[in-house]
Coordinates of C-alpha atoms and ligand atoms in Angstrom, one line a residue:
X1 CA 0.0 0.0 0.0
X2 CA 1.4 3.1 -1.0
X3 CA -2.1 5.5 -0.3
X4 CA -2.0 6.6 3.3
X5 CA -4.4 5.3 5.3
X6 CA -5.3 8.3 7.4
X7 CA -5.5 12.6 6.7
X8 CA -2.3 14.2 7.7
X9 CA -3.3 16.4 11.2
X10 CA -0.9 18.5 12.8
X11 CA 0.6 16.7 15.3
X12 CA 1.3 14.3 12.2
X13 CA 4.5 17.3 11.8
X14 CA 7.2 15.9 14.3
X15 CA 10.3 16.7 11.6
X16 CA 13.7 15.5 13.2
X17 CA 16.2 17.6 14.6
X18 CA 18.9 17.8 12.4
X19 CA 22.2 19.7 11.7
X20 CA 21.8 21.1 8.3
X21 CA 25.5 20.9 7.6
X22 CA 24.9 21.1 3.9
X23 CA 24.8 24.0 1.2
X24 CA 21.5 25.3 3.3
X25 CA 19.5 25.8 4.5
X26 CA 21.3 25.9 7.8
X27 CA 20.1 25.8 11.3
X28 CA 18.2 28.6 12.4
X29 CA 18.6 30.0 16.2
X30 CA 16.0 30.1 18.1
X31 CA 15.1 33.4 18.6
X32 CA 14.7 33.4 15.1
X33 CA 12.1 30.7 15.3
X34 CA 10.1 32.7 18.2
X35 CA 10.1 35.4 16.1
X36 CA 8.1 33.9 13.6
X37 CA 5.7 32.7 15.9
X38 CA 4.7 35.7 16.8
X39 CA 1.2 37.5 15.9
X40 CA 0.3 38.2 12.4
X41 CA 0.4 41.9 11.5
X42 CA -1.2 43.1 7.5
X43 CA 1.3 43.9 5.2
X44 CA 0.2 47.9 5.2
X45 CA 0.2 48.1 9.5
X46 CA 2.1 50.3 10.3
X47 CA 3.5 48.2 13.0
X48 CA 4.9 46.1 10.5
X49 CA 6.4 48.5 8.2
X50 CA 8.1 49.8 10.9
X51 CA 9.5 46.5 10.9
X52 CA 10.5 46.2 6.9
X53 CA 11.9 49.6 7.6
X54 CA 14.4 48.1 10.2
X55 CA 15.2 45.1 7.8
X56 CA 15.8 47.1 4.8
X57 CA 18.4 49.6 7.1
X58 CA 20.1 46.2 8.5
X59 CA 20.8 45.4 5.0
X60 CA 22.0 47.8 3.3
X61 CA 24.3 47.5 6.1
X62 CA 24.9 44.1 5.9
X63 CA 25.7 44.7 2.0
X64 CA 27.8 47.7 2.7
X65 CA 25.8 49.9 0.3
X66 CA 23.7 53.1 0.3
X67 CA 21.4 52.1 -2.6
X68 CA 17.8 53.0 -1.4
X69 CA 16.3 49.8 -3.8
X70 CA 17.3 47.3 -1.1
X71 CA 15.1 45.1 0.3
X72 CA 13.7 41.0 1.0
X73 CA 12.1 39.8 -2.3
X74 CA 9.4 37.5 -1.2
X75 CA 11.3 34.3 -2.8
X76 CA 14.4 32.4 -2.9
X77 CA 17.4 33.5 -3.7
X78 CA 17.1 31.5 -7.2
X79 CA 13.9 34.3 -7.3
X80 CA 16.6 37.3 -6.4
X81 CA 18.7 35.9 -9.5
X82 CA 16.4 36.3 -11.8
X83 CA 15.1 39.5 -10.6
X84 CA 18.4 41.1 -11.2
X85 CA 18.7 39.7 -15.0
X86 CA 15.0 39.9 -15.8
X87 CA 14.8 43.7 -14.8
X88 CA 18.4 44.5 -16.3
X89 CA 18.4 42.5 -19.5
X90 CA 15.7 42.4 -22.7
X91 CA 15.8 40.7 -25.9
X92 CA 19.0 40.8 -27.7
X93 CA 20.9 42.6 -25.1
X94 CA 24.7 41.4 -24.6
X95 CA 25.4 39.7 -21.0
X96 CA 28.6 38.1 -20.1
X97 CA 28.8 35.6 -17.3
X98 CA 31.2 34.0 -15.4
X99 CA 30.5 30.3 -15.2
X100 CA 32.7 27.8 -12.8
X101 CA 30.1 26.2 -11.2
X102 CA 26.3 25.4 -10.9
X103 CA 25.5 28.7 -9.9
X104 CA 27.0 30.3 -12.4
X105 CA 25.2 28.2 -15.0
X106 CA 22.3 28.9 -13.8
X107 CA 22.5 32.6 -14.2
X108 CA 23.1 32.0 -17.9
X109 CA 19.9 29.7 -18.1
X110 CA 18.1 32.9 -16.5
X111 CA 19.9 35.2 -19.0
X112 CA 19.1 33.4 -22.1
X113 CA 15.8 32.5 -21.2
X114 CA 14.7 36.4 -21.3
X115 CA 16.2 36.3 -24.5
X116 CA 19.5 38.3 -23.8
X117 CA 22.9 36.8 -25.9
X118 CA 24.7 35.5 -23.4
X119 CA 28.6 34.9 -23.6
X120 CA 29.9 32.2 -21.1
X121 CA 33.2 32.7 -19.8
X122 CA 33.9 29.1 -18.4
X123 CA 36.4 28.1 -15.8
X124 CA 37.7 24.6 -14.4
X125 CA 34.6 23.7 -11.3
X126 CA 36.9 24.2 -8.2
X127 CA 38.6 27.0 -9.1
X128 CA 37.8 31.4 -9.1
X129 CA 37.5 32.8 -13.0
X130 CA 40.2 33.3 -14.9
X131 CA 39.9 37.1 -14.5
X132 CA 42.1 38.0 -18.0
X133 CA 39.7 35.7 -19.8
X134 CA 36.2 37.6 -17.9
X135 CA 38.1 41.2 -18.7
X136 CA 38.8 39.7 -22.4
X137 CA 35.3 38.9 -23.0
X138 CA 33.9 42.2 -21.1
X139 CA 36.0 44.3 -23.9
X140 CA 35.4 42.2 -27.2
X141 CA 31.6 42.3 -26.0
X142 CA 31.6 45.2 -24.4
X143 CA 27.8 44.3 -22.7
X144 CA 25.1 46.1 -20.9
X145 CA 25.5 43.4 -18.0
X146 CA 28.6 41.6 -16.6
X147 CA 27.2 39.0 -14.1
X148 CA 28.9 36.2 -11.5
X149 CA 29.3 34.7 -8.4
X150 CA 30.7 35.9 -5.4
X151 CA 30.6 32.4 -3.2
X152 CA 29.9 29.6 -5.5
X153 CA 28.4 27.1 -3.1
X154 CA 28.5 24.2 -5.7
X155 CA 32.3 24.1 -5.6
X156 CA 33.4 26.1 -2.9
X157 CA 35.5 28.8 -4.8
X158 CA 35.3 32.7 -3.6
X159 CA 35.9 35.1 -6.2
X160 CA 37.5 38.3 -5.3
X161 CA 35.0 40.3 -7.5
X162 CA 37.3 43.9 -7.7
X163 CA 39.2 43.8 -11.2
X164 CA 35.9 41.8 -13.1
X165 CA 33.4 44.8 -11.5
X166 CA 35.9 47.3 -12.3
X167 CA 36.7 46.2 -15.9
X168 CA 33.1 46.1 -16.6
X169 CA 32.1 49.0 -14.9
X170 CA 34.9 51.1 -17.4
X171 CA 33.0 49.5 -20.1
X172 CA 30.0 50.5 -19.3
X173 CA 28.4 47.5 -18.1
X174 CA 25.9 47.0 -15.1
X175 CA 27.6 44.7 -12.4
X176 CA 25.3 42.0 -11.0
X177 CA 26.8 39.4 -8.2
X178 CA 25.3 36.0 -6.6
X179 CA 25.8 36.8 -3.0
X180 CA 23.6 34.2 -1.5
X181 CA 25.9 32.1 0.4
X182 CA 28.9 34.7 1.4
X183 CA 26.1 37.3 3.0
X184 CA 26.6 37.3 6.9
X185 CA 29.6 35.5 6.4
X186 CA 32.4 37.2 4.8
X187 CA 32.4 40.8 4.1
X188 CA 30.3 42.2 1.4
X189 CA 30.9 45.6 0.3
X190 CA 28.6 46.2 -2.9
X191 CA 29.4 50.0 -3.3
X192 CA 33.5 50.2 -2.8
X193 CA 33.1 47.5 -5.8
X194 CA 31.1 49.3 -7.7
X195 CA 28.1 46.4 -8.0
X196 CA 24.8 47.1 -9.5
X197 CA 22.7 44.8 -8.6
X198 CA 23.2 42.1 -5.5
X199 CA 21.0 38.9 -3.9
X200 CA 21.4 36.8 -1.7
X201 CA 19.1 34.0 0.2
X202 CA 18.2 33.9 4.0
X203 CA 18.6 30.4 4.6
X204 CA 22.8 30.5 4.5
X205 CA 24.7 32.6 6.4
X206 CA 21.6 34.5 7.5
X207 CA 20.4 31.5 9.3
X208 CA 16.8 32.1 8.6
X209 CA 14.1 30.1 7.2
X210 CA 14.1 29.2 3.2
X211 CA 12.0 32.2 1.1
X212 CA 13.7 35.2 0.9
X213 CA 15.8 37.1 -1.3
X214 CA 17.5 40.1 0.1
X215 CA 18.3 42.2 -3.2
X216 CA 19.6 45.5 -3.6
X217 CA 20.0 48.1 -7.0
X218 CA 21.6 50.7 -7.4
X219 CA 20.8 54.1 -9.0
X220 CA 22.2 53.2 -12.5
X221 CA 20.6 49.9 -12.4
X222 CA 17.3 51.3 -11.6
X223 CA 17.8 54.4 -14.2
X224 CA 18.6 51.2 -16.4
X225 CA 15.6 49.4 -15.7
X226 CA 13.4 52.6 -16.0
X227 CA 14.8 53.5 -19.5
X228 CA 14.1 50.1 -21.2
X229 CA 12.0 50.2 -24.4
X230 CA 10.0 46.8 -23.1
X231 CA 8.1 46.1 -20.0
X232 CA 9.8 43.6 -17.5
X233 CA 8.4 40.0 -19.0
X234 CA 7.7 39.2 -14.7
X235 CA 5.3 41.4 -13.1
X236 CA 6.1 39.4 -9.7
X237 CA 9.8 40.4 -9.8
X238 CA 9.0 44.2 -11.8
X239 CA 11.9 46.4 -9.7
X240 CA 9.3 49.2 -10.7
X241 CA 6.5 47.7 -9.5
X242 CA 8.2 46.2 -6.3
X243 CA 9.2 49.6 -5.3
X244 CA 5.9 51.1 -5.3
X245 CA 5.6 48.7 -2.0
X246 CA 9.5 48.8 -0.3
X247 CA 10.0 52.2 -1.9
X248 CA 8.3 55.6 0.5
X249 CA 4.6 55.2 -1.0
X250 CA 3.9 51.7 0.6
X251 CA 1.1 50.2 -1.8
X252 CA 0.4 46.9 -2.2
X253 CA 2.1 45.0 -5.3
X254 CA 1.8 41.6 -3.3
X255 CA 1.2 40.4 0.2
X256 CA 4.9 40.7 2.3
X257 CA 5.7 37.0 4.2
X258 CA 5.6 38.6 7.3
X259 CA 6.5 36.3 9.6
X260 CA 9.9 35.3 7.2
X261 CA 10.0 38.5 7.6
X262 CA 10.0 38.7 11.5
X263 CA 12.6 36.0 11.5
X264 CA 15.0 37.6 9.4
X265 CA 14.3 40.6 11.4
X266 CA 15.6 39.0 14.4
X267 CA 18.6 36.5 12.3
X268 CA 19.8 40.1 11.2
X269 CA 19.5 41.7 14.6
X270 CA 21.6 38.7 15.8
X271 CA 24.5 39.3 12.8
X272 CA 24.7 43.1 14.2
X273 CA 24.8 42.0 18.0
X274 CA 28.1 39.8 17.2
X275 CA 29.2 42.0 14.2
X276 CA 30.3 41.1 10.8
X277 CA 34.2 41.2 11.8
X278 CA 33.6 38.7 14.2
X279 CA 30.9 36.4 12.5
X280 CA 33.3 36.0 9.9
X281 CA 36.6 35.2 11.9
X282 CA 34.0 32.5 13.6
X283 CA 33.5 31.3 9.9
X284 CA 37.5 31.1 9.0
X285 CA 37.9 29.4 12.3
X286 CA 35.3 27.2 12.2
X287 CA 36.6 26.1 8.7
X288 CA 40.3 25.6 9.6
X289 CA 38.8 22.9 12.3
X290 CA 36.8 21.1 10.1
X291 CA 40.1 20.5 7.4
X292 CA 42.0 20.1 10.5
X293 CA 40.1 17.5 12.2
X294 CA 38.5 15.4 9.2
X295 CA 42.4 15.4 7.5
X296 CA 43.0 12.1 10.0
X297 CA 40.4 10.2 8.3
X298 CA 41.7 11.2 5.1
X299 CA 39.3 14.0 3.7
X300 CA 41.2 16.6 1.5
X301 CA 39.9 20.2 0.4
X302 CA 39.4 20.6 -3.0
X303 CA 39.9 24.2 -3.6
X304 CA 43.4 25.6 -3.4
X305 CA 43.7 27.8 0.3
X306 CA 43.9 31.0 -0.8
X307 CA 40.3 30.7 -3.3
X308 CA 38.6 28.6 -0.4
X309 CA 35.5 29.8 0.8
X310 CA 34.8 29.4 4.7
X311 CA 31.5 28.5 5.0
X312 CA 31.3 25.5 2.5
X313 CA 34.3 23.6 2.3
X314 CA 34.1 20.7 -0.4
X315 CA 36.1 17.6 0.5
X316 CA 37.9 15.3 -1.2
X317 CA 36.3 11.9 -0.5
X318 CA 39.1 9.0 1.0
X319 CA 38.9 5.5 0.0
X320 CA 37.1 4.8 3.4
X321 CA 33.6 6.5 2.0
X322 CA 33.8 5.2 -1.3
X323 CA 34.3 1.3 -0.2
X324 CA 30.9 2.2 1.2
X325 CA 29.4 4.3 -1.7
X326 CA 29.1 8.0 -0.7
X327 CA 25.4 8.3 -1.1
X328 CA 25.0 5.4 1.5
X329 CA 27.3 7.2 4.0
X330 CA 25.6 10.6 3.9
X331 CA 22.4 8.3 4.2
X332 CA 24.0 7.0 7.6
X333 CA 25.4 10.1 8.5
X334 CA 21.6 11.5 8.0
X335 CA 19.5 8.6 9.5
X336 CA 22.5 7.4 12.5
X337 CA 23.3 10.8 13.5
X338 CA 20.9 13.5 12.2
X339 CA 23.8 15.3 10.7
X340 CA 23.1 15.9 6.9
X341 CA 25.9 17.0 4.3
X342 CA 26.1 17.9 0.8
X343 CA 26.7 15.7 -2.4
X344 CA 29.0 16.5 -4.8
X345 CA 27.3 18.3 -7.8
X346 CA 28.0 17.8 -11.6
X347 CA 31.2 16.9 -12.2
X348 CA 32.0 16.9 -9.2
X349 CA 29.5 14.4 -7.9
X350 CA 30.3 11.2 -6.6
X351 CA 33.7 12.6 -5.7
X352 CA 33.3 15.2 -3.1
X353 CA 30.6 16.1 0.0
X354 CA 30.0 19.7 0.4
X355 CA 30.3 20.6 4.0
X356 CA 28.6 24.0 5.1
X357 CA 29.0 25.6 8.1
X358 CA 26.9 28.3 7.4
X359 CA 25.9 30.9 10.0
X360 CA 24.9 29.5 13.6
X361 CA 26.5 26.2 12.5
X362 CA 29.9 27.4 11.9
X363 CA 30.9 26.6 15.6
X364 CA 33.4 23.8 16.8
X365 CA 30.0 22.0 17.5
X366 CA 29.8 21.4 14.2
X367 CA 32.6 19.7 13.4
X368 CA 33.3 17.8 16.1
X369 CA 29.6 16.3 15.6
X370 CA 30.9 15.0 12.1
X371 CA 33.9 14.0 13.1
X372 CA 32.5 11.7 15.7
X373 CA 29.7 10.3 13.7
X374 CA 32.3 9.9 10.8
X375 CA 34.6 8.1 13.1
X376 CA 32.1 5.9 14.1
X377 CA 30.7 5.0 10.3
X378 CA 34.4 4.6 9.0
X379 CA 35.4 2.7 11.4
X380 CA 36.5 -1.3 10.7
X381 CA 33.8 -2.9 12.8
X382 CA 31.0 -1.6 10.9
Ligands
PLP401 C1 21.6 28.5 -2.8 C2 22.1 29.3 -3.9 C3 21.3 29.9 -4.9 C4 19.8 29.6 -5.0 O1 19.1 29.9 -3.9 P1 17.7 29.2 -3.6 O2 17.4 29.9 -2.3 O3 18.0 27.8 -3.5 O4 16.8 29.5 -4.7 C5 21.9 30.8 -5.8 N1 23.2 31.0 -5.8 C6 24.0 30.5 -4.9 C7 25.5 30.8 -4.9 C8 23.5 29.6 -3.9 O5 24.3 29.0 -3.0

């Protein structure tokens, strides 16, 4: 029988307590979760748009910017990607995108799909873009958008994104960069490097629930937008339209999340209480410990030290895990311990886990739960 027998009720909801130590979402604290609990304001009380008001100041610290179009799209970050191409890009347009991983990819699936000509600067997965071959392409092209990724989760690479965004801002182009997984946890600084349109997700380093996108635009990207010769093809994700309701005149385009939005109210009143600096040496550290302690059983980082990012380190996988099969391992790891971790992803897969230490999981915690369950599934007697 595979019908259930009986109607799902509430108490039916008992989900396990896991560590998310994969690419996210990660665990959220739980102030964060009492937050969302709390009572339901509309979208146009005042109440609560004193509260947006407070989330849209905390990031546009948090993204080290002044741009006033900065605020949490009511979607995933996958939702924040395409709101910066859709908006920026119409048919024909030239885009130029760095591609080194999933993420990557995915942008130029966006940016080809709203009919833009996309040029694909490819680099090995595992390693940052080749920035001679992104500044080549930027003046042969010379296109109205430039667009990569800042932390590409799928591989673990961190690209330094000053020489791509300068070379494409002195031709011309608008600047757009995937910050979903390096927001809260290493510094981003969107207006010393001179990018135009940002997003990121809260269910990474923001340790919030799944379902928003904090994006922000600056002035030339909205001039941009408002100077095209077509609508935007989405209404949903119209910058126009979206700022009739995060902009000063507060009408409704679409009904806010709010209690995601309490939640990340309180996940980004918890990154200001400990302060970027320190959030992200707890990151670094918490990565050194995890290569440090899993070396002895014979995992190895793939990315090079100096492109590694901190909060998703992607391991090599020793002989140990594959004499079991990976997938049955992480199954173990999942089912034994209630510790999940991520697969390896394209060409990658099969030969690496993605661990994530995102947020309130990048603590010694952490690690020292996967290293004991990993001792314990590795070991000869099982
Ligand atoms: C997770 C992720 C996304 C997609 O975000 P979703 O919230 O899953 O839609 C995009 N870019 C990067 C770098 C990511 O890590």
């Amino acid at each position: 029988m595979t019908v259930r027998q009986q109607a799902h009720t509430p108490e039916d909801i008992s989900p396990s307590t896991r560590r998310l130590l994969g690419p996210g979402p990660s665990n959220v604290h739980p102030r964060v979760l009492q937050a969302m609990a709390k009572p339901l304001l509309g979208h146009l009380d005042p109440e609560f748009l004193e509260i947006l008001n407070g989330v849209q100041r905390a990031l546009r610290q948090l993204f080290s910017t002044q741009n006033r179009f900065t605020l949490p799209l009511s979607a995933t970050g996958s939702a924040g990607m395409e709101a910066c191409l859709v908006n920026l890009l119409e048919a024909d347009d030239r885009v130029v995108i760095g591609v080194n991983g999933v993420f990557g990819g995915r942008m130029a699936d966006v940016a080809a799909r709203a009919g833009a000509k996309v040029t694909r600067v490819e680099a090995e997965w595992g390693l940052p873009l080749d920035e001679e071959a992104m500044v080549a392409a930027i003046r042969s092209e010379m296109p109205k958008v430039v667009a990569f990724v800042h932390a590409e989760t799928s591989t673990g690479v961190c690209q330094d994104p000053q020489a791509i965004a300068s070379a494409a801002r002195e031709a011309g182009a608008l600047v757009v960069l995937d910050c979903v997984t390096s927001l809260a946890g290493i510094p981003v600084e969107l207006d010393r490097w001179g990018i135009d349109a940002a997003y990121s997700g809260s269910q990474k380093c923001l340790s919030c629930s799944p379902g928003l996108s904090p994006v922000s635009f600056s002035e030339r990207a909205l001039h941009a937008v408002a100077t095209r010769s077509t609508p935007v093809q989405s209404w949903y994700l119209d910058v126009g339209l979206l700022d009739g309701y995060y902009g000063g005149e507060r009408v409704y385009h679409h009904t806010a999340p709010i209690s995601a939005i309490y939640g990340l109210a309180e996940g980004l009143a918890l990154v200001s209480e400990e302060g970027m600096e320190k959030r992200a040496g707890r990151h670094r550290e918490a990565a050194a410990h995890l290569i440090e302690s899993l070396a002895p059983l014979g995992f190895s980082p793939l990315v090079p030290p100096e492109h590694r990012l901190p909060m998703l380190t992607t391991l090599r996988l020793p002989e140990s895990v594959a004499k079991q099969g990976e997938a049955n391992v992480r199954r173990n790891l999942l089912q034994r311990h209630g510790i999940e971790v991520g697969s390896g992803l394209g060409t990658l897969a099969g030969q690496v886990w993605r661990v994530g230490l995102m947020g309130e999981n990048a603590r010694p915690e952490s690690v020292d739960a996967l290293r004991k369950a990993l001792e314990s599934e590795l070991s000869s007697d099982h």
